[in-house]
Backbone as numpy.savetxt, mean C-alpha at the origin, in Angstrom:
# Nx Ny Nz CAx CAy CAz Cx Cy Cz
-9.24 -18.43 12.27 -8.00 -18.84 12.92 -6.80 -18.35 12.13
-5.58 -18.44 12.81 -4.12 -17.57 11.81 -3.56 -19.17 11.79
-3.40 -18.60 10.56 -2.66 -20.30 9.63 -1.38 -20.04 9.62
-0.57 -21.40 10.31 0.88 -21.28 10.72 1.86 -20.70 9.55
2.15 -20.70 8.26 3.24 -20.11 7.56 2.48 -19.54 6.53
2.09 -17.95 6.53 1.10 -17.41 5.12 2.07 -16.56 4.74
1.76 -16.60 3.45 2.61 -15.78 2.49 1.41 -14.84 1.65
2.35 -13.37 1.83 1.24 -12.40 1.09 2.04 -11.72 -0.27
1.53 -11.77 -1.74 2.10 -11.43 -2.63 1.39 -10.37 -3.15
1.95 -9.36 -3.30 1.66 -8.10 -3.72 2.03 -7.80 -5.12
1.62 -7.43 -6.32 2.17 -7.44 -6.94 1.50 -6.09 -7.68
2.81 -5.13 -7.17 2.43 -3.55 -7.30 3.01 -3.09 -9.03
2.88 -1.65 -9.39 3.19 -0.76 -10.44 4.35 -1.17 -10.31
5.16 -1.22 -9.79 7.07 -0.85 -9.83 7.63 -1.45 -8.63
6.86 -2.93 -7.81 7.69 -3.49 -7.17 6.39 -4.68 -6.67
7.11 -5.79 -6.50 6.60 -7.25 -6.40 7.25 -7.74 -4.45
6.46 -7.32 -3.70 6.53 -7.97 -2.58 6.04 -9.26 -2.03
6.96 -9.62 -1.11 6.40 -10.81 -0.51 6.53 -10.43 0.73
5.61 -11.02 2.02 5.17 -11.31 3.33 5.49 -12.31 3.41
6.05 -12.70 4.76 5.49 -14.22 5.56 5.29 -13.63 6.73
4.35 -14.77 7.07 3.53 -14.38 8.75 3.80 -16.07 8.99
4.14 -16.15 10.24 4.05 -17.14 10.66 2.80 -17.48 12.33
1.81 -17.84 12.73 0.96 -17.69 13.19 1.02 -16.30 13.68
0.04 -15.45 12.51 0.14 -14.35 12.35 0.76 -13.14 12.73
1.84 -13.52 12.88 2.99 -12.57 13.01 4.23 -12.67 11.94
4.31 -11.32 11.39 5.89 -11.06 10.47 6.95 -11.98 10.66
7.16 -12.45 10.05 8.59 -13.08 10.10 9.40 -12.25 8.75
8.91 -11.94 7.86 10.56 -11.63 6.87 9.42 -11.20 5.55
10.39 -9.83 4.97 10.07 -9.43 3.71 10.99 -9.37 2.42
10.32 -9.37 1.66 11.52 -9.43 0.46 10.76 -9.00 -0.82
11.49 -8.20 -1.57 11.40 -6.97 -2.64 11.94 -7.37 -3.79
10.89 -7.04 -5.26 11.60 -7.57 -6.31 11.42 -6.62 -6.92
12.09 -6.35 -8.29 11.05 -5.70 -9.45 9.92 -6.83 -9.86
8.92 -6.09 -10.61 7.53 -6.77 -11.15 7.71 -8.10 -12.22
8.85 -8.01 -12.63 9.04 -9.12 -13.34 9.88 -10.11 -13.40
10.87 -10.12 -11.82 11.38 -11.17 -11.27 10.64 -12.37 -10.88
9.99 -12.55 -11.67 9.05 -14.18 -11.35 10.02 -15.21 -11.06
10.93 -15.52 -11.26 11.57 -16.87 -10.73 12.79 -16.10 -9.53
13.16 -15.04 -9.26 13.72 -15.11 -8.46 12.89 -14.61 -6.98
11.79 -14.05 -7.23 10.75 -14.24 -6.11 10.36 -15.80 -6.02
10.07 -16.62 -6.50 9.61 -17.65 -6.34 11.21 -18.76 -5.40
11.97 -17.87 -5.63 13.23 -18.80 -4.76 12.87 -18.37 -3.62
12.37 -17.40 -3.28 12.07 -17.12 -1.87 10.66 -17.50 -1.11
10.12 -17.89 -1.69 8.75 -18.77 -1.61 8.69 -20.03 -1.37
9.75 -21.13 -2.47 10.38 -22.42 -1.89 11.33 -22.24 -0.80
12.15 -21.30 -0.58 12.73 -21.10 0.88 11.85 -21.11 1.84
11.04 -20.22 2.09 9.74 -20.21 2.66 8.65 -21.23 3.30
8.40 -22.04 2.17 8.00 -23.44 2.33 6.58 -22.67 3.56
5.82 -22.13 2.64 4.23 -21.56 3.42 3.31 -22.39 3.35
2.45 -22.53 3.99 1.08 -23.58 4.12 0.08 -22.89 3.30
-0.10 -21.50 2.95 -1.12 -21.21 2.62 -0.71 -19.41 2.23
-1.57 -19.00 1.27 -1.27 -17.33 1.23 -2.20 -16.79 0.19
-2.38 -15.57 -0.01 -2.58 -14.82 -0.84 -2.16 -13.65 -2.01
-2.73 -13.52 -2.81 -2.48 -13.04 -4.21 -2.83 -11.55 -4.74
-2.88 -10.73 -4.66 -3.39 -9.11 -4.91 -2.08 -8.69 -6.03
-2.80 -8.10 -7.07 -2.28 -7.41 -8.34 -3.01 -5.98 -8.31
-2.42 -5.03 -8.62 -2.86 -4.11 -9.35 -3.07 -3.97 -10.50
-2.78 -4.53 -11.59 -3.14 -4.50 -13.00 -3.06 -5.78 -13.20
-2.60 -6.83 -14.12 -2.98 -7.84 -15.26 -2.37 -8.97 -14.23
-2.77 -9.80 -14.12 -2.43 -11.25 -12.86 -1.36 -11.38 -13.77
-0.18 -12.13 -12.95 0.90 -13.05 -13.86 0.65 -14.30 -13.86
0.16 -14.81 -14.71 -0.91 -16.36 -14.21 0.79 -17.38 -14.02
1.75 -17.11 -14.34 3.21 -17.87 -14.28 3.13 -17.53 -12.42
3.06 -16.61 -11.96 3.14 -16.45 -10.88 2.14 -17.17 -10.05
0.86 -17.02 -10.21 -0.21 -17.26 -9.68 -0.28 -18.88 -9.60
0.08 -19.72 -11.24 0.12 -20.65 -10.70 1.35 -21.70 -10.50
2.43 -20.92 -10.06 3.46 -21.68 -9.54 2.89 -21.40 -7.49
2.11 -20.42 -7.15 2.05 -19.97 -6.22 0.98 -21.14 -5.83
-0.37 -21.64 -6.58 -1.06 -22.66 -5.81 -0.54 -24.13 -5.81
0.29 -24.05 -7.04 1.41 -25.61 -6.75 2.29 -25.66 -5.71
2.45 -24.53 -5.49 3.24 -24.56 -3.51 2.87 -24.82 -2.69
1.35 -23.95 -3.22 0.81 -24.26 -1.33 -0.23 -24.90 -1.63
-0.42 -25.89 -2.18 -1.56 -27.14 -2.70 -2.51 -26.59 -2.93
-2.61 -25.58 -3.48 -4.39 -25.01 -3.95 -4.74 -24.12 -2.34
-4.10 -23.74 -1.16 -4.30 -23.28 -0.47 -4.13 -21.72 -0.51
-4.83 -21.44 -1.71 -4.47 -20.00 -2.09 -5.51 -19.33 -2.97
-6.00 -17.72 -2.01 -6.56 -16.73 -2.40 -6.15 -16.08 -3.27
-6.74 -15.66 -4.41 -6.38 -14.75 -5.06 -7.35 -13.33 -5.17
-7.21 -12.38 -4.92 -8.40 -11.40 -4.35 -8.61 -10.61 -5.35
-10.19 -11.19 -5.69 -10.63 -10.40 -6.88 -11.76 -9.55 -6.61
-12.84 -9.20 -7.30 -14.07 -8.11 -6.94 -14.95 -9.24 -6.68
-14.80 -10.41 -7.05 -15.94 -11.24 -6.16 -15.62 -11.76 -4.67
-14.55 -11.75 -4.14 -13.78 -11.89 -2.82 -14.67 -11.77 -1.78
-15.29 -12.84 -1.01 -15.98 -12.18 0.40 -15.20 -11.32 1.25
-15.29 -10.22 1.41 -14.75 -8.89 2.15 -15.19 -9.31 3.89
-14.22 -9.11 4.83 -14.62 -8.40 6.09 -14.88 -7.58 6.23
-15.45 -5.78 5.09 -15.56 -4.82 5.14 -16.38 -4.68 4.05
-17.12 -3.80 4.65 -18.05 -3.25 3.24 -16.91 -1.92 2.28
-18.15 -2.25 1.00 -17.54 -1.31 0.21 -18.95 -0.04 -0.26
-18.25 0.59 0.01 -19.15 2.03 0.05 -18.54 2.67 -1.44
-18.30 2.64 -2.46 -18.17 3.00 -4.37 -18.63 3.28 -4.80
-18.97 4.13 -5.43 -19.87 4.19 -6.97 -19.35 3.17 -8.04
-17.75 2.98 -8.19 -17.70 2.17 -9.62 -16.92 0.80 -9.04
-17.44 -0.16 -8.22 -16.47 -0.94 -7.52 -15.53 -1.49 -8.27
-16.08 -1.61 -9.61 -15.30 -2.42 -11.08 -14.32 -1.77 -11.30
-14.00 -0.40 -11.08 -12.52 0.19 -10.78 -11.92 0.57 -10.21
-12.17 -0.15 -8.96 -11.58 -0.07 -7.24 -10.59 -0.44 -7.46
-9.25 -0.33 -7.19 -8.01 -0.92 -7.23 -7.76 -2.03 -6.26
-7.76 -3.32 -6.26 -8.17 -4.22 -5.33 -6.80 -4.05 -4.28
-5.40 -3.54 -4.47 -4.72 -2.74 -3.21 -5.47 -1.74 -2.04
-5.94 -0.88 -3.13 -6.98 0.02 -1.87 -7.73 -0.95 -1.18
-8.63 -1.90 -1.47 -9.13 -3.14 -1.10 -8.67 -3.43 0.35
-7.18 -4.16 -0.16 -6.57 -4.85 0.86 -5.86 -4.04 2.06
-5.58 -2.76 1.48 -5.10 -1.77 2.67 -6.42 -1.59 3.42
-7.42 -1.38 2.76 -8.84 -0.87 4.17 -9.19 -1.92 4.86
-8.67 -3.01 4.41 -9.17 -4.57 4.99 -8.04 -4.57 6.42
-6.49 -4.30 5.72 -5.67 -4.23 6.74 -5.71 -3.46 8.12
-6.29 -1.84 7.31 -6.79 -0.91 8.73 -7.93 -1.37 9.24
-8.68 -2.02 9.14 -10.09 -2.37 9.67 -9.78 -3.49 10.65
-8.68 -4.26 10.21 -8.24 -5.25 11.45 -7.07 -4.57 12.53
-6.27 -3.72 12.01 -5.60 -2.83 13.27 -6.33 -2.22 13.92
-7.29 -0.97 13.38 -7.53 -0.36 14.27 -9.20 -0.49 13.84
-9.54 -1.77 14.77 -11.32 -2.05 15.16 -11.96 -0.80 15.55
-13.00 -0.19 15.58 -13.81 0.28 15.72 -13.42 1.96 15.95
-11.98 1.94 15.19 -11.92 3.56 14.96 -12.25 3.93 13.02
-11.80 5.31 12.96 -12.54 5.74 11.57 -11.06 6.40 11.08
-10.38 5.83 9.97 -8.96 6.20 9.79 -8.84 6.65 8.10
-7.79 7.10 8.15 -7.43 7.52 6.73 -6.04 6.64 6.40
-6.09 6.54 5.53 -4.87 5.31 4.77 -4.18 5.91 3.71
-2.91 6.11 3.84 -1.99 7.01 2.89 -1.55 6.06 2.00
-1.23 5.26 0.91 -0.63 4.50 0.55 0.07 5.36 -0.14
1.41 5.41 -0.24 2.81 6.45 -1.06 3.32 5.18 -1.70
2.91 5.09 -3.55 3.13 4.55 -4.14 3.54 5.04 -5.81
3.28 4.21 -6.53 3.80 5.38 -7.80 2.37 6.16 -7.90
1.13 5.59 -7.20 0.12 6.72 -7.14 0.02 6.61 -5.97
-0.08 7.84 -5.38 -0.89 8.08 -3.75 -2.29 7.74 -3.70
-2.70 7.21 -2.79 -4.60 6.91 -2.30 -4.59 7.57 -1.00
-5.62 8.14 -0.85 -6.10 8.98 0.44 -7.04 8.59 0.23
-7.19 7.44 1.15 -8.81 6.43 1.61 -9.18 6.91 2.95
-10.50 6.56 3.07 -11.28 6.56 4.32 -11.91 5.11 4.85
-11.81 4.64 6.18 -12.26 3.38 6.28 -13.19 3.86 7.52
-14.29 3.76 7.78 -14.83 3.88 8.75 -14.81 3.11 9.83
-15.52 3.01 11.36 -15.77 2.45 12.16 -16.86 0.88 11.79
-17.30 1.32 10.83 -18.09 -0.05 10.54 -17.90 -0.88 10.72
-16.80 -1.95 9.92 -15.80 -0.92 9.20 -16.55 -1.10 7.93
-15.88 -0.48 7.30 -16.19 0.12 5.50 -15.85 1.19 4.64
-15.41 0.95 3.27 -14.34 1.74 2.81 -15.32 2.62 2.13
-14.65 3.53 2.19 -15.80 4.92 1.65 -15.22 5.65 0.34
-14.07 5.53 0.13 -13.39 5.98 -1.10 -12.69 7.15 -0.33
-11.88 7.59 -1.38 -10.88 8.81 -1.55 -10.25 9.66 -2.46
-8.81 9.62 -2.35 -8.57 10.64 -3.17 -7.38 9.47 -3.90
-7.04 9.92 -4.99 -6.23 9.24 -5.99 -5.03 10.65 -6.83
-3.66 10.75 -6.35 -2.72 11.84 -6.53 -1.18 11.05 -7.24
-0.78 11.55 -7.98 0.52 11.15 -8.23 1.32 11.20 -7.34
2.12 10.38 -7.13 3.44 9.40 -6.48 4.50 10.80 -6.54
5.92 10.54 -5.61 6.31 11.35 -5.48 7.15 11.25 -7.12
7.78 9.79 -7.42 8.57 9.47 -8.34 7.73 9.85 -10.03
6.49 9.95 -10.10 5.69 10.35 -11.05 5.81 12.24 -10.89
5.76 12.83 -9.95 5.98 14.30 -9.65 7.50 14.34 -10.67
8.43 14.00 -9.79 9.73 13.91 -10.51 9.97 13.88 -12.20
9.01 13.22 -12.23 9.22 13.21 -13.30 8.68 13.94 -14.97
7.78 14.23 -14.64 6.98 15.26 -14.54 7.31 16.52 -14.58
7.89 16.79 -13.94 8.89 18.41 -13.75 9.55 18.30 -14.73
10.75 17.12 -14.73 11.66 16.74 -15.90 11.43 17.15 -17.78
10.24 16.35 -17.40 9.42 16.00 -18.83 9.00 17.20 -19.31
8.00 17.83 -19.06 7.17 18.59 -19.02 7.76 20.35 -18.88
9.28 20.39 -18.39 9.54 21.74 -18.53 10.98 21.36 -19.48
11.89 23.14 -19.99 13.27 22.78 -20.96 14.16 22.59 -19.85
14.39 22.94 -18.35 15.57 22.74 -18.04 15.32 22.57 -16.18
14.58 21.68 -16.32 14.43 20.98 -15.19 15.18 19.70 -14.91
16.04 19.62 -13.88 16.65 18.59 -14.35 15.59 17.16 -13.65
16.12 15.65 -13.99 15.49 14.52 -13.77 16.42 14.05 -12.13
15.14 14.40 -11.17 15.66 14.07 -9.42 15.01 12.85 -8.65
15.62 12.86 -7.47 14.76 11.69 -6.95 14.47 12.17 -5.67
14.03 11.39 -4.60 14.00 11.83 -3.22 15.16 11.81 -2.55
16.15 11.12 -3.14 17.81 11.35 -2.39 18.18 12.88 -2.52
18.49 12.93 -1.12 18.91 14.62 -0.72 18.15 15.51 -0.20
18.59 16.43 0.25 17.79 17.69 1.19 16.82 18.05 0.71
16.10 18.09 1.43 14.64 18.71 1.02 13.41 19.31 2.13
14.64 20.78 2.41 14.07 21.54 2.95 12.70 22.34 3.50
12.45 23.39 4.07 10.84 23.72 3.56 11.64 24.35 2.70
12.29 25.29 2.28 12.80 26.23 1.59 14.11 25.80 1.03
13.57 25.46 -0.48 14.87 25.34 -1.31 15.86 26.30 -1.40
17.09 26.30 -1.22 18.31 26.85 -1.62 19.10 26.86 -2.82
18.43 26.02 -3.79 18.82 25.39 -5.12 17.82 25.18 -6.12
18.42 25.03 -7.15 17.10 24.69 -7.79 16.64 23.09 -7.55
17.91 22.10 -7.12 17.74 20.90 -6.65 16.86 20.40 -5.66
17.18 21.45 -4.53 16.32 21.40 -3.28 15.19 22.05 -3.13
14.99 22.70 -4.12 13.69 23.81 -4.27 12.65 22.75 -4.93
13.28 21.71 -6.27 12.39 20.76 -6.91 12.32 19.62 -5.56
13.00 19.24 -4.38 12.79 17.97 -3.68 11.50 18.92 -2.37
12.00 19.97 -2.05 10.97 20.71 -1.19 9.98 20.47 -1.79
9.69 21.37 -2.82 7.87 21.19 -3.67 7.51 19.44 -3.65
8.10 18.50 -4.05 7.47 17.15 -4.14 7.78 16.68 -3.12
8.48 16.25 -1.79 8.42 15.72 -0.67 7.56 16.21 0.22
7.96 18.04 0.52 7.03 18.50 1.50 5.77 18.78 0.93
5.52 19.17 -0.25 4.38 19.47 -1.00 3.31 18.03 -0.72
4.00 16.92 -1.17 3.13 15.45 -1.03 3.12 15.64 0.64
4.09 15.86 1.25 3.55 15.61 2.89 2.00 16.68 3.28
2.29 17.62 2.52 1.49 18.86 2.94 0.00 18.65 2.67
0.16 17.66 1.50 -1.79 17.88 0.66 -1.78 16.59 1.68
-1.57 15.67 2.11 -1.41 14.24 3.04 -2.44 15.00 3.98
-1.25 16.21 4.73 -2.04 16.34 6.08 -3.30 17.37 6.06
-2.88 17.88 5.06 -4.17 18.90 4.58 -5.51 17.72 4.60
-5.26 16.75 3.59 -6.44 15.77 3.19 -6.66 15.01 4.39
-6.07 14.86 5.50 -6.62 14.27 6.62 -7.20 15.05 7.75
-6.86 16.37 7.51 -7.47 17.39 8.70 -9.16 17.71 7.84
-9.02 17.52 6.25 -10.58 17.62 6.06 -11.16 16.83 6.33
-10.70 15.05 6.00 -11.53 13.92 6.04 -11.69 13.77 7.94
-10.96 14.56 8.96 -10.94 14.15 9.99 -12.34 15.24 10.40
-12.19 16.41 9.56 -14.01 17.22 10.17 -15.27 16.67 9.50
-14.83 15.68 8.55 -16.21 15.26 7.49 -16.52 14.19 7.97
-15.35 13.14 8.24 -15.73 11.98 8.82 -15.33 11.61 9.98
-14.90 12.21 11.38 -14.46 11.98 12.11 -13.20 11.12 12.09
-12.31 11.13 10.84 -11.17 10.27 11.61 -10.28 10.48 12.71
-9.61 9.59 13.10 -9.29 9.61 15.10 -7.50 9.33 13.97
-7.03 8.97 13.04 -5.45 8.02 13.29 -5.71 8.35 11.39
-4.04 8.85 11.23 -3.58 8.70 9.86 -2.51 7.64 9.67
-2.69 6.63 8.69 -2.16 5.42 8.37 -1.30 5.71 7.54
-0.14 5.28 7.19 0.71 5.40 5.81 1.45 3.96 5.66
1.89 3.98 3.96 1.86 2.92 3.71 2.55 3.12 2.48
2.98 1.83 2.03 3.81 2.50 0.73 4.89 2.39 0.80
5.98 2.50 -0.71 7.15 2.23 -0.65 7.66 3.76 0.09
7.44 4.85 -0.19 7.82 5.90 -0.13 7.42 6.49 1.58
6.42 5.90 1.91 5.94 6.23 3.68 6.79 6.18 4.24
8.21 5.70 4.40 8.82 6.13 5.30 9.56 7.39 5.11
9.86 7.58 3.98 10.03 9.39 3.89 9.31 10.10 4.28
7.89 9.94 3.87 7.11 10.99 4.14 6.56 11.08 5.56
6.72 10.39 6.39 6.71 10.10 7.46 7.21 11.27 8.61
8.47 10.90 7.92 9.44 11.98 8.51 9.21 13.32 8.60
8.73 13.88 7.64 7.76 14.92 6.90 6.68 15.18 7.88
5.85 14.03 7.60 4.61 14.20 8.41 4.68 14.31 10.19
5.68 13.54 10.88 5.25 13.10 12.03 6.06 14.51 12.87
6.44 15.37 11.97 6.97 16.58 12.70 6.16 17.46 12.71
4.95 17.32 12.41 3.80 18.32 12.40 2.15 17.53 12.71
2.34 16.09 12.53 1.15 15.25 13.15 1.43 14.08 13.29
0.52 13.86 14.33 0.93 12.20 14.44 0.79 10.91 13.32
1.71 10.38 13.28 1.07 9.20 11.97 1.57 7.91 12.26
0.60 6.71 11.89 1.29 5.55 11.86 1.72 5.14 10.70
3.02 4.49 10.95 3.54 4.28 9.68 3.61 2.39 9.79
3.14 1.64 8.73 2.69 0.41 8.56 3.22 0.14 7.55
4.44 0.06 7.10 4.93 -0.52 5.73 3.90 -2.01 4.95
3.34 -2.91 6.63 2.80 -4.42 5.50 1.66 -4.31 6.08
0.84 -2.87 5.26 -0.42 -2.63 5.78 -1.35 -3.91 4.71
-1.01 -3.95 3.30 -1.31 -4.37 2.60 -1.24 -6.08 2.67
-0.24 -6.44 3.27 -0.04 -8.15 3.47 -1.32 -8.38 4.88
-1.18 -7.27 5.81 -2.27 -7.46 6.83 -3.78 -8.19 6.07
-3.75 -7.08 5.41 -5.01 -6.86 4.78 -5.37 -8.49 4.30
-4.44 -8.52 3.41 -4.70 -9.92 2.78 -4.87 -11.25 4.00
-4.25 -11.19 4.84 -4.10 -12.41 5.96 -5.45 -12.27 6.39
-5.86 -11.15 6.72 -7.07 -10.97 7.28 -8.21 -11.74 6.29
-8.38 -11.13 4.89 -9.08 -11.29 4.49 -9.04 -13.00 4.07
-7.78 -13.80 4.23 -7.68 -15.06 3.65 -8.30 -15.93 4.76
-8.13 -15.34 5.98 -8.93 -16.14 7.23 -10.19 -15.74 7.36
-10.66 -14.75 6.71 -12.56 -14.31 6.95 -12.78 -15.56 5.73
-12.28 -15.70 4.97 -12.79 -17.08 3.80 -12.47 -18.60 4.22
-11.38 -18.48 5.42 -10.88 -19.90 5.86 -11.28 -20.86 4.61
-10.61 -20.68 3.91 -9.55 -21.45 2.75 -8.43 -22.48 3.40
């Protein structure tokens, strides 16, 4: 069943989201850095949720975690590698599955039932996952972020300067500015659709997913040369889903 006010906490490399769903539908998002713990948590007592879930990419903030089950009375998932899944996991090393990839294949497996999709997440690392019709996550590819590219160039050469994705970014640079945003915008759009036209002859996928802080750029990128869905709270899906297959 969808539990009337859930809250989904994400707590990524370089940004701390929150979800609310209210009988399972979006109501409102809100964006922190990773170590705004009390001013995310003002938006949580605003909130006033019955129930939610917890996903980290690296080290739990147990300050977070447990101001989060004193809210919602112990009505709260936290999704670890022992987690009953609605989806199988198809891994060799599940112990270093990133439990985000997790919750994004959990999310596509409840949008799109009984098709076979690829999942872009554009984050400070890119994932190019496969979720099958099963459903079940089969693994993928793991690429640096556009903001890790950036930087990178910077670092790594004498007179590159330090850019971001603000500004033109042509197929064909005119600058050396727009020549460095071409190579990392269209370049990341390019291996995207490249990596989904292979995984679409190996594994039949039917639909490319994106996701991520950065998906709506690349989007733009992408959807002028293939179709794509773009799902900014692929990841809060995921979690709602998976907090009602445990009905907690």
């Amino acid at each position: 069943m969808e539990h009337k006010r859930f809250i989904a906490v994400d707590q990524g490399n370089s940004l701390l989201k929150l979800t609310l769903f209210e009988d399972g539908e979006l109501q409102e998002v809100c964006r922190f850095s990773p170590d705004a713990i009390e001013e995310a948590f003002s938006a949580v007592e605003r909130w006033n949720p019955d129930c939610g879930a917890f996903c980290s990419v690296g080290k739990i903030d147990s300050r977070m975690v447990e101001s989060l089950r004193i809210a919602l009375d112990g009505h709260l998932l936290i999704l670890s590698r022992s987690t009953r899944l609605p989806i199988r996991i198809d891994y060799a090393t599940p112990a270093t599955l990133g439990l985000d990839r997790v919750a994004l294949a959990a999310g596509a497996a409840k949008l799109y039932p009984g098709e076979t999709v690829m999942v872009a997440d554009a984050g400070t690392a890119v994932t190019l996952d496969v979720v099958d019709s099963s459903p079940c996550f089969r693994g993928g590819r793991i690429t640096p972020g556009m903001r890790l590219r950036f930087e990178a160039l910077h670092a790594h050469t004498s007179a590159l300067p330090l850019l971001d994705a603000n500004g033109e970014h042509p197929l064909i640079g005119y600058s050396t500015e727009t020549a460095i945003r071409s190579g990392v915008v269209c370049g990341l759009s390019d291996e995207i659709i490249e990596t989904f036209k292979q995984y679409k002859n190996i594994f039949g996928c039917s639909r490319l997913v994106l996701a991520g802080g950065d998906a709506g750029l690349l989007a733009e990128c992408i959807n002028s040369r293939i179709p794509a869905d773009h799902v900014p709270d692929l990841i809060a899906r995921g979690l709602l889903y998976i907090y009602n297959y445990n009905e907690i």
